[in-house]
Amino acid sequence: MKAFSIFNYVFSIIGACLLAGAIYLYIDKQAFLEKAETTQGTVIEMIPKRSKDSTTYSPVVSFTTKSGQEIAYTSSTSSNPPSYNVGENVQIFYDPANPNKAEINGFFSLWLGVIILGFIGIVFFLIGSLGVLFRYLKNKKAQNLRETGKPISAKFTQVQLNTNQTLNGRNPFQILSQWQDPKTDELYVFKSESIWFDPTEFVKTDTVRVFIDPENPKDYVMDISFLPVLKN
């Protein structure tokens, strides 16, 4: 169904955008550190930040620039338990042209935003791109079987719901058929790809065509080209 393809492409695009954001933040942070001055500061307060389920604490650091300007900087990074104690001395990076733009010299203070964006971006991108790749390989394999596989007539048995797949609370249908290999007498059950409408009334014959790999009939694709195309 097209919705699954759209889902995969949307996840890939979101992931790529988040990764681009992480790269931008990393470059911006590196540029800031290259021009930043360093000085010692003192944690003077821990400000609580309350959310629905928890409370985290951001340190407020007082420091003096080389020009003698007194600055009170509130970190954008918060944690619980607090990462710092009131009265603790910390190293500060600050922009000499804009001392209010500052960062505590700590791994998470400097890089937490990059890590979070990068991690979420990788997860979204992998989910989306792997879904696209899986669908591409599946379609390519099916096309190859249609072109080079052995066509057989399998006995139509039933139409059933595919309960392993759900979209918006709905399950797609599958056409089932079976075929006994005349060489080995092994019985094979074939299932169609997912169909998002009930195809029962369109199955007009007792058999359906299936393309199989002669060396391994478990590799197959059912020909459902006789069904009408569902317009979304």
C-alpha positions as MATLAB code, in Angstrom:
seq = 'MKAFSIFNYVFSIIGACLLAGAIYLYIDKQAFLEKAETTQGTVIEMIPKRSKDSTTYSPVVSFTTKSGQEIAYTSSTSSNPPSYNVGENVQIFYDPANPNKAEINGFFSLWLGVIILGFIGIVFFLIGSLGVLFRYLKNKKAQNLRETGKPISAKFTQVQLNTNQTLNGRNPFQILSQWQDPKTDELYVFKSESIWFDPTEFVKTDTVRVFIDPENPKDYVMDISFLPVLKN';
ca = [
       0.000    0.000    0.000;
       1.231    3.503   -0.847;
       0.803    4.606    2.780;
       3.679    2.349    3.839;
       5.958    3.809    1.158;
       4.996    7.338    2.179;
       5.651    6.421    5.815;
       9.152    5.180    4.945;
      10.005    8.213    2.815;
       8.715   10.634    5.470;
      10.814    8.933    8.155;
      13.873    9.074    5.876;
      13.371   12.787    5.206;
      12.794   13.590    8.889;
      15.894   11.591    9.809;
      17.992   13.364    7.170;
      16.779   16.768    8.412;
      17.598   15.893   12.026;
      21.060   14.661   11.006;
      21.603   17.876    9.059;
      20.572   19.791   12.180;
      23.032   17.804   14.293;
      25.848   18.536   11.814;
      24.939   22.238   11.815;
      24.987   22.339   15.635;
      28.349   20.562   15.689;
      29.902   23.008   13.197;
      28.389   25.981   15.035;
      29.713   24.706   18.374;
      33.177   24.157   16.931;
      33.178   27.697   15.516;
      32.141   29.037   18.927;
      34.923   27.143   20.724;
      37.568   28.366   18.270;
      36.888   32.027   19.065;
      35.799   31.617   22.706;
      37.706   32.946   25.713;
      37.966   30.810   28.848;
      37.599   31.788   32.464;
      36.603   30.335   35.817;
      33.053   30.685   37.045;
      31.101   29.740   40.143;
      27.735   27.991   40.295;
      25.498   30.374   42.262;
      22.115   28.701   41.807;
      20.359   25.604   40.488;
      17.131   26.546   38.723;
      14.432   23.849   38.671;
      12.694   23.117   35.389;
       9.450   21.278   35.931;
       7.715   19.118   33.375;
       4.670   16.898   33.708;
       6.600   13.892   35.001;
       9.872   15.225   36.421;
      11.963   18.139   37.614;
      15.456   18.857   36.305;
      17.982   21.505   37.358;
      19.976   24.013   35.305;
      23.075   25.654   36.802;
      23.450   29.431   36.926;
      27.123   30.382   36.704;
      28.613   33.733   37.632;
      31.855   34.698   35.890;
      33.927   37.757   35.054;
      35.175   38.434   31.539;
      38.711   39.618   30.806;
      37.309   43.114   30.376;
      35.870   42.979   33.898;
      32.215   42.511   32.970;
      30.155   40.455   35.439;
      27.949   37.849   33.765;
      25.370   35.441   35.184;
      24.898   32.632   32.669;
      22.102   30.047   32.877;
      22.929   26.767   31.177;
      20.423   25.395   28.676;
      21.303   21.865   29.847;
      19.436   20.503   32.849;
      19.536   17.186   34.666;
      18.266   15.251   37.642;
      20.190   14.650   39.805;
      21.879   18.038   39.311;
      25.223   17.902   37.502;
      26.701   20.674   39.665;
      26.547   21.959   43.224;
      26.067   25.554   44.358;
      29.521   26.994   45.066;
      31.280   24.646   42.629;
      33.919   26.162   40.360;
      33.610   25.424   36.634;
      35.435   26.463   33.500;
      33.457   28.689   31.165;
      33.757   29.340   27.440;
      32.324   32.700   26.356;
      32.166   34.755   23.190;
      34.299   37.877   23.755;
      32.023   39.863   21.432;
      28.904   38.654   23.273;
      29.794   37.355   26.760;
      26.194   36.333   27.426;
      26.755   33.592   24.859;
      28.589   31.102   27.043;
      28.931   27.394   27.741;
      30.176   25.345   30.680;
      33.197   23.246   29.754;
      31.524   19.857   30.136;
      30.840   17.092   27.639;
      27.062   17.087   28.010;
      26.841   20.869   28.320;
      28.666   21.243   25.014;
      27.478   18.263   23.022;
      24.140   17.018   24.434;
      22.078   18.767   21.738;
      24.264   17.315   18.977;
      24.034   13.818   20.509;
      20.240   13.920   20.905;
      19.579   15.272   17.402;
      22.092   12.894   15.856;
      20.729    9.832   17.659;
      17.081   10.566   16.836;
      18.068   11.414   13.262;
      19.917    8.114   12.841;
      16.952    6.142   14.240;
      14.433    7.871   11.953;
      16.712    7.631    8.913;
      17.443    3.930    9.451;
      13.769    3.057    9.981;
      12.763    4.908    6.832;
      15.670    3.968    4.574;
      15.684    0.304    5.585;
      11.951    0.184    4.882;
      12.529    1.714    1.440;
      15.419   -0.679    0.765;
      13.425   -3.720    1.910;
      10.500   -2.784   -0.322;
      12.831   -2.148   -3.271;
      14.545   -5.528   -2.889;
      11.208   -7.278   -2.434;
       9.770   -5.660   -5.570;
      12.948   -6.420   -7.524;
      12.835  -10.072   -6.469;
       9.139  -10.301   -7.421;
       9.819   -8.707  -10.800;
      12.674  -11.137  -11.428;
      10.383  -14.085  -10.638;
       7.735  -12.732  -13.019;
      10.344  -12.515  -15.783;
      12.372  -15.690  -15.199;
      10.310  -17.842  -12.824;
       8.300  -20.894  -13.793;
       4.555  -20.183  -14.053;
       2.314  -22.780  -12.432;
      -1.408  -23.083  -11.749;
      -2.074  -23.324   -8.027;
      -5.465  -24.279   -6.615;
      -7.306  -21.349   -5.065;
      -8.224  -22.207   -1.469;
      -9.440  -19.075    0.322;
      -9.190  -15.368    1.018;
      -8.073  -14.476    4.518;
      -7.103  -11.449    6.569;
      -3.405  -10.858    7.117;
      -3.405  -10.228   10.866;
       0.365   -9.698   10.860;
      -0.098   -6.306    9.183;
      -2.217   -3.417   10.414;
      -2.757    0.114    9.180;
      -5.208    2.531   10.785;
      -6.834   -0.395   12.579;
      -7.335   -2.362    9.352;
      -5.862   -5.662    8.211;
      -5.263   -6.357    4.517;
      -6.503   -9.461    2.676;
      -4.462  -12.253    1.130;
      -5.328  -14.839   -1.494;
      -4.211  -18.351   -0.557;
      -3.544  -21.192   -2.953;
      -1.785  -24.553   -2.868;
       0.203  -26.657   -5.298;
       1.682  -30.143   -5.145;
       5.040  -30.570   -6.811;
       4.612  -33.530   -9.229;
       8.297  -34.435   -8.875;
       8.514  -34.567   -5.085;
       4.815  -34.707   -4.069;
       5.549  -31.866   -1.634;
       2.607  -29.579   -0.982;
       3.233  -25.818   -1.084;
       0.935  -23.087    0.200;
       1.235  -19.731   -1.549;
       0.058  -16.370   -0.243;
      -0.436  -13.218   -2.265;
       0.934   -9.835   -1.289;
      -1.312   -7.680    0.903;
      -4.534   -6.508   -0.766;
      -6.401   -3.586    0.809;
      -9.860   -4.628   -0.342;
     -11.737   -7.939   -0.316;
     -10.726   -9.696   -3.568;
     -13.101  -12.644   -3.199;
     -15.593  -11.612   -5.895;
     -12.756  -11.057   -8.401;
     -11.383  -14.595   -8.164;
     -13.325  -16.132  -11.060;
     -11.410  -19.407  -11.494;
     -10.389  -22.368   -9.361;
      -6.707  -21.671   -9.931;
      -4.352  -18.713   -9.731;
      -1.053  -18.283  -11.505;
       2.090  -18.328   -9.384;
       5.652  -17.781  -10.555;
       8.117  -19.987   -8.683;
      11.843  -20.553   -8.599;
      12.109  -24.115  -10.011;
      15.056  -24.811   -7.728;
      13.232  -23.530   -4.647;
       9.433  -23.215   -4.941;
       9.386  -21.415   -1.577;
      10.571  -18.391   -3.552;
       7.482  -17.295   -5.432;
       5.204  -14.443   -6.343;
       1.490  -14.776   -6.985;
       0.095  -13.089  -10.077;
      -2.764  -10.855   -8.917;
      -2.807   -8.669  -12.026;
      -6.403   -9.789  -12.610;
      -7.516   -7.655   -9.654;
      -8.692   -4.053  -10.202;
      -6.301   -1.304   -9.113;
      -7.358    0.328   -5.863;
      -7.452    4.100   -6.225;
      -6.500    5.939   -3.021;
];
